[in-house]
CSV table of C-alpha atoms in Angstrom, one decimal:
chain,number,residue,atom,x,y,z
A,1,MET,CA,3.7,-15.0,19.2
A,2,PRO,CA,2.4,-12.1,21.4
A,3,ASP,CA,-0.3,-12.7,23.9
A,4,ILE,CA,-3.4,-12.4,21.7
A,5,SER,CA,-6.7,-14.2,21.9
A,6,THR,CA,-7.7,-16.8,19.3
A,7,ASN,CA,-10.6,-14.7,18.2
A,8,MET,CA,-8.3,-11.7,17.6
A,9,ILE,CA,-5.8,-13.8,15.6
A,10,ILE,CA,-8.7,-14.9,13.4
A,11,VAL,CA,-9.8,-11.2,13.0
A,12,LEU,CA,-6.2,-10.3,12.0
A,13,CYS,CA,-5.9,-13.1,9.5
A,14,VAL,CA,-9.2,-12.2,7.9
A,15,ALA,CA,-8.0,-8.5,7.8
A,16,ALA,CA,-4.8,-9.7,6.2
A,17,ALA,CA,-6.6,-11.6,3.5
A,18,ALA,CA,-8.9,-8.6,2.7
A,19,ALA,CA,-5.9,-6.2,2.8
A,20,GLY,CA,-4.1,-8.4,0.3
A,21,TRP,CA,-7.1,-8.4,-2.1
A,22,ILE,CA,-7.4,-4.6,-1.8
A,23,ASP,CA,-3.7,-4.0,-2.2
A,24,ALA,CA,-3.5,-6.2,-5.3
A,25,VAL,CA,-6.5,-4.5,-7.0
A,26,VAL,CA,-5.7,-0.8,-6.3
A,27,GLY,CA,-3.1,-0.6,-3.5
A,28,GLY,CA,-3.7,0.7,0.0
A,29,GLY,CA,-4.2,-2.6,1.8
A,30,GLY,CA,-2.3,-1.1,4.8
A,31,LEU,CA,-5.2,1.2,5.3
A,32,LEU,CA,-7.1,-1.9,6.5
A,33,LEU,CA,-4.2,-3.9,7.9
A,34,LEU,CA,-2.6,-1.2,10.0
A,35,PRO,CA,-5.7,-0.3,12.0
A,36,ALA,CA,-6.4,-4.0,12.5
A,37,LEU,CA,-2.9,-4.4,14.0
A,38,LEU,CA,-3.3,-1.3,16.1
A,39,LEU,CA,-6.5,-2.9,17.5
A,40,GLY,CA,-4.9,-6.3,18.0
A,41,LEU,CA,-1.7,-5.1,19.5
A,42,PRO,CA,-2.8,-2.3,21.8
A,43,ASN,CA,0.3,-2.4,24.0
A,44,ALA,CA,2.9,-2.7,21.2
A,45,HIS,CA,5.1,0.2,20.2
A,46,PRO,CA,3.9,1.9,17.0
A,47,ALA,CA,7.1,1.0,15.3
A,48,THR,CA,6.5,-2.7,16.1
A,49,VAL,CA,3.1,-2.4,14.6
A,50,LEU,CA,4.5,-0.8,11.5
A,51,GLY,CA,7.3,-3.4,11.2
A,52,THR,CA,4.9,-6.3,11.5
A,53,ASN,CA,2.6,-4.7,8.9
A,54,LYS,CA,5.6,-4.6,6.5
A,55,ALA,CA,6.5,-8.2,7.1
A,56,VAL,CA,2.9,-9.2,6.2
A,57,ALA,CA,2.5,-6.9,3.2
A,58,ILE,CA,5.7,-7.7,1.4
A,59,VAL,CA,4.5,-11.3,0.9
A,60,GLY,CA,1.2,-10.4,-0.7
A,61,THR,CA,2.6,-7.6,-2.7
A,62,SER,CA,5.3,-9.9,-4.2
A,63,GLY,CA,2.7,-12.4,-5.1
A,64,ALA,CA,0.5,-9.8,-6.8
A,65,ALA,CA,3.5,-8.4,-8.7
A,66,VAL,CA,4.2,-11.9,-10.1
A,67,SER,CA,0.6,-12.3,-11.2
A,68,TYR,CA,0.5,-9.0,-12.9
A,69,LEU,CA,3.8,-9.5,-14.7
A,70,ARG,CA,2.5,-12.7,-16.3
A,71,LYS,CA,-0.4,-10.9,-17.9
A,72,THR,CA,0.4,-7.1,-18.2
A,73,PRO,CA,3.0,-5.4,-20.3
A,74,VAL,CA,5.1,-3.5,-17.7
A,75,ASP,CA,8.3,-1.4,-18.2
A,76,VAL,CA,10.2,-3.5,-15.7
A,77,LYS,CA,13.4,-1.4,-16.1
A,78,LEU,CA,11.6,1.8,-15.2
A,79,ALA,CA,9.7,0.2,-12.4
A,80,VAL,CA,13.0,-1.1,-10.9
A,81,ARG,CA,14.5,2.4,-11.1
A,82,ILE,CA,11.6,3.9,-9.3
A,83,GLY,CA,11.7,1.0,-6.9
A,84,LEU,CA,15.3,1.5,-6.0
A,85,ALA,CA,14.6,5.2,-5.2
A,86,ALA,CA,11.6,4.1,-3.2
A,87,LEU,CA,13.7,1.6,-1.3
A,88,ALA,CA,16.1,4.4,-0.2
A,89,GLY,CA,13.2,6.6,0.7
A,90,SER,CA,11.4,3.9,2.7
A,91,MET,CA,14.6,3.1,4.7
A,92,GLY,CA,14.9,6.8,5.6
A,93,GLY,CA,11.2,7.0,6.7
A,94,ALA,CA,11.5,3.8,8.7
A,95,ALA,CA,14.5,5.1,10.6
A,96,LEU,CA,12.3,8.0,11.8
A,97,ALA,CA,9.2,6.0,12.5
A,98,GLY,CA,10.0,5.3,16.1
A,99,GLY,CA,9.1,8.9,17.0
A,100,ILE,CA,5.5,8.6,15.7
A,101,SER,CA,2.7,8.2,18.3
A,102,LYS,CA,-0.5,6.2,17.8
A,103,ASP,CA,-2.5,9.4,18.3
A,104,ALA,CA,-0.8,10.9,15.2
A,105,LEU,CA,-1.5,8.0,12.9
A,106,ARG,CA,-5.3,8.2,12.6
A,107,PRO,CA,-5.7,11.9,11.6
A,108,LEU,CA,-2.8,11.7,9.2
A,109,ILE,CA,-4.2,8.6,7.4
A,110,MET,CA,-7.7,10.2,7.3
A,111,ALA,CA,-6.3,13.4,5.7
A,112,VAL,CA,-4.5,11.7,2.9
A,113,LEU,CA,-7.6,9.5,2.3
A,114,VAL,CA,-9.8,12.5,1.8
A,115,VAL,CA,-7.3,13.9,-0.8
A,116,VAL,CA,-7.2,10.7,-2.7
A,117,ALA,CA,-11.0,10.4,-2.7
A,118,ALA,CA,-11.5,13.9,-4.0
A,119,PHE,CA,-8.9,13.5,-6.7
A,120,VAL,CA,-10.4,10.3,-8.1
A,121,LEU,CA,-14.0,11.4,-7.7
A,122,PHE,CA,-13.6,14.6,-9.7
A,123,ARG,CA,-11.6,12.9,-12.5
A,124,PRO,CA,-14.0,10.2,-13.8
A,125,ALA,CA,-11.8,9.5,-16.8
A,126,PHE,CA,-8.6,9.2,-14.8
A,127,GLY,CA,-6.8,6.0,-15.6
A,128,VAL,CA,-9.5,4.5,-17.7
A,129,ALA,CA,-7.2,4.3,-20.8
A,130,PRO,CA,-3.5,4.9,-21.3
A,131,GLY,CA,-2.5,8.5,-22.4
A,132,ALA,CA,-1.4,9.1,-26.0
A,133,ALA,CA,1.2,11.7,-25.1
A,134,PRO,CA,4.9,10.5,-25.0
A,135,VAL,CA,6.7,10.5,-21.7
A,136,GLY,CA,9.9,12.4,-21.7
A,137,ARG,CA,13.1,12.1,-19.7
A,138,ARG,CA,12.2,15.0,-17.4
A,139,ARG,CA,8.8,13.4,-16.5
A,140,VAL,CA,10.5,10.1,-15.8
A,141,LEU,CA,13.0,11.8,-13.4
A,142,LEU,CA,10.1,13.5,-11.7
A,143,THR,CA,8.3,10.2,-11.3
A,144,ILE,CA,11.5,8.7,-9.7
A,145,ALA,CA,11.7,11.6,-7.3
A,146,LEU,CA,8.0,11.8,-6.4
A,147,ALA,CA,6.8,8.2,-6.7
A,148,GLY,CA,10.2,6.8,-5.7
A,149,LEU,CA,11.8,8.9,-3.0
A,150,GLY,CA,8.8,10.8,-1.8
A,151,ILE,CA,6.2,8.0,-1.6
A,152,GLY,CA,8.9,5.6,-0.5
A,153,PHE,CA,9.7,7.9,2.5
A,154,TYR,CA,6.0,8.1,3.4
A,155,ASP,CA,5.8,4.3,3.2
A,156,GLY,CA,8.6,3.8,5.7
A,157,LEU,CA,7.4,6.5,8.0
A,158,ILE,CA,3.7,5.7,8.1
A,159,GLY,CA,2.8,3.2,5.3
A,160,PRO,CA,-1.0,3.0,4.8
A,161,GLY,CA,-2.1,4.1,1.3
A,162,THR,CA,1.3,3.7,-0.3
A,163,GLY,CA,0.0,1.4,-3.0
A,164,THR,CA,-2.9,3.7,-3.8
A,165,PHE,CA,-0.6,6.8,-3.9
A,166,LEU,CA,1.8,4.9,-6.2
A,167,VAL,CA,-1.1,4.0,-8.6
A,168,LEU,CA,-2.3,7.6,-8.7
A,169,ALA,CA,1.2,9.0,-9.2
A,170,LEU,CA,2.1,6.5,-11.9
A,171,THR,CA,-1.2,7.1,-13.7
A,172,ALA,CA,-0.8,10.9,-13.6
A,173,LEU,CA,2.9,11.2,-14.4
A,174,LEU,CA,3.4,8.3,-16.8
A,175,HIS,CA,0.0,8.4,-18.5
A,176,LEU,CA,-0.7,4.8,-17.6
A,177,ASP,CA,-4.1,3.1,-17.4
A,178,LEU,CA,-5.1,2.0,-13.9
A,179,VAL,CA,-4.3,-1.7,-14.4
A,180,THR,CA,-0.8,-1.1,-15.8
A,181,ALA,CA,-0.2,1.5,-13.1
A,182,SER,CA,-1.3,-1.0,-10.5
A,183,ALA,CA,1.0,-3.7,-11.9
A,184,THR,CA,4.0,-1.2,-12.0
A,185,ALA,CA,3.1,0.0,-8.5
A,186,LYS,CA,3.4,-3.6,-7.2
A,187,ILE,CA,7.1,-3.8,-8.3
A,188,VAL,CA,7.8,-0.4,-6.7
A,189,ASN,CA,5.9,-1.4,-3.5
A,190,VAL,CA,7.9,-4.6,-3.1
A,191,CYS,CA,11.0,-2.4,-3.0
A,192,THR,CA,9.5,0.1,-0.5
A,193,ASN,CA,8.4,-2.8,1.7
A,194,ALA,CA,11.8,-4.4,1.6
A,195,GLY,CA,13.6,-1.2,2.5
A,196,ALA,CA,11.3,-0.4,5.4
A,197,LEU,CA,11.2,-4.0,6.6
A,198,ALA,CA,15.0,-4.2,6.6
A,199,MET,CA,15.2,-1.2,8.9
A,200,PHE,CA,12.4,-2.4,11.2
A,201,ALA,CA,14.1,-5.8,11.4
A,202,TYR,CA,17.4,-4.2,12.3
A,203,GLN,CA,15.7,-2.3,15.1
A,204,GLY,CA,14.0,-5.5,16.3
A,205,MET,CA,10.6,-4.1,15.6
A,206,VAL,CA,8.9,-7.1,13.9
A,207,LEU,CA,6.7,-9.8,15.5
A,208,TRP,CA,7.8,-12.5,13.1
A,209,GLN,CA,5.5,-15.4,14.2
A,210,LEU,CA,2.4,-13.3,13.9
A,211,ALA,CA,3.6,-11.8,10.6
A,212,ALA,CA,4.2,-15.3,9.1
A,213,LEU,CA,0.7,-16.5,9.9
A,214,MET,CA,-0.9,-13.4,8.6
A,215,ALA,CA,1.3,-13.4,5.5
A,216,VAL,CA,-0.3,-16.7,4.3
A,217,PHE,CA,-3.7,-15.1,4.3
A,218,ASN,CA,-2.4,-11.8,2.8
A,219,LEU,CA,-0.8,-13.8,-0.1
A,220,ALA,CA,-4.0,-15.7,-0.8
A,221,GLY,CA,-6.1,-12.4,-0.9
A,222,ALA,CA,-3.5,-10.7,-3.1
A,223,MET,CA,-3.5,-13.5,-5.7
A,224,ILE,CA,-7.3,-13.5,-6.0
A,225,GLY,CA,-7.3,-9.7,-6.2
A,226,ALA,CA,-4.7,-9.5,-9.0
A,227,ARG,CA,-6.6,-12.0,-11.1
A,228,MET,CA,-9.9,-10.1,-10.7
A,229,ALA,CA,-8.3,-6.8,-11.6
A,230,LEU,CA,-6.7,-8.3,-14.7
A,231,ARG,CA,-10.0,-9.8,-15.7
A,232,LYS,CA,-12.3,-6.9,-15.0
A,233,GLY,CA,-10.1,-3.9,-16.1
A,234,SER,CA,-9.6,-0.3,-15.1
A,235,GLY,CA,-13.2,0.5,-14.5
A,236,PHE,CA,-13.4,-2.1,-11.8
A,237,VAL,CA,-10.2,-0.9,-10.2
A,238,ARG,CA,-11.5,2.7,-10.0
A,239,GLY,CA,-14.7,1.5,-8.4
A,240,VAL,CA,-12.9,-0.5,-5.8
A,241,LEU,CA,-10.6,2.5,-5.1
A,242,LEU,CA,-13.5,4.9,-4.4
A,243,THR,CA,-15.4,2.3,-2.3
A,244,VAL,CA,-12.4,1.4,-0.2
A,245,VAL,CA,-11.3,5.0,0.3
A,246,GLY,CA,-14.8,6.2,1.2
A,247,ALA,CA,-15.5,3.4,3.6
A,248,LEU,CA,-12.2,4.0,5.4
A,249,VAL,CA,-12.7,7.8,5.7
A,250,VAL,CA,-16.1,7.1,7.4
A,251,LYS,CA,-14.5,4.4,9.7
A,252,LEU,CA,-11.6,6.6,10.8
A,253,GLY,CA,-13.8,9.6,11.2
A,254,LEU,CA,-16.1,7.6,13.6
A,255,GLU,CA,-13.1,6.4,15.5
A,256,GLN,CA,-11.7,9.9,15.8
A,257,TRP,CA,-14.9,11.8,16.7
A,258,GLY,CA,-17.6,9.2,17.3
């Protein structure tokens, strides 16, 4: 365990639980968990922060995936195909993550958050119900390339917002409603987390004791979040998405320029 005060460990565990809830509902729990780890581990290498984040997140994401699969009809075969591409992409991104500085993380995260918020805000019917149009082979291959390799690479390189980007991509490309897209994204996200974590672990960039403690809280939050999303539906998921993204844009903006 790194040299961290008891109060900071409590803060990190609470952040892990909240991130698990957010990640299960709409993805993007890393947008809360990663800044918390950057705060709690000010002297750690950025790659170590990213690796520890993955070790925590994979536990909650796996728990949420199981909860969704029990209640939501998901094309598991397609999800696994996208997930395998995402695993390869995340390993490639993680291999390059050691060259990223902390100063570069905050503006990058903020920029992608603004794009997500604008897209969802100006598309009020987005993901409320599944699309009626059939999904052809070309669109499936495009999804594997963009949501698999592309977002997987981003997940390994930086990470925050991956679940949210997966939900948006799967909803847009496969015409899924937000709940089904979130369920599918969890399977894909487990693969991206596994690929990135394997690379970070190989490089010795994971604080395992801290990650194990935080993972317990992350799993608890994820299980609660998945059950709420299933019970309340796509409208609830959309509302949480906009709230979380908006709050984080303000928070990161104040940290950057405040």
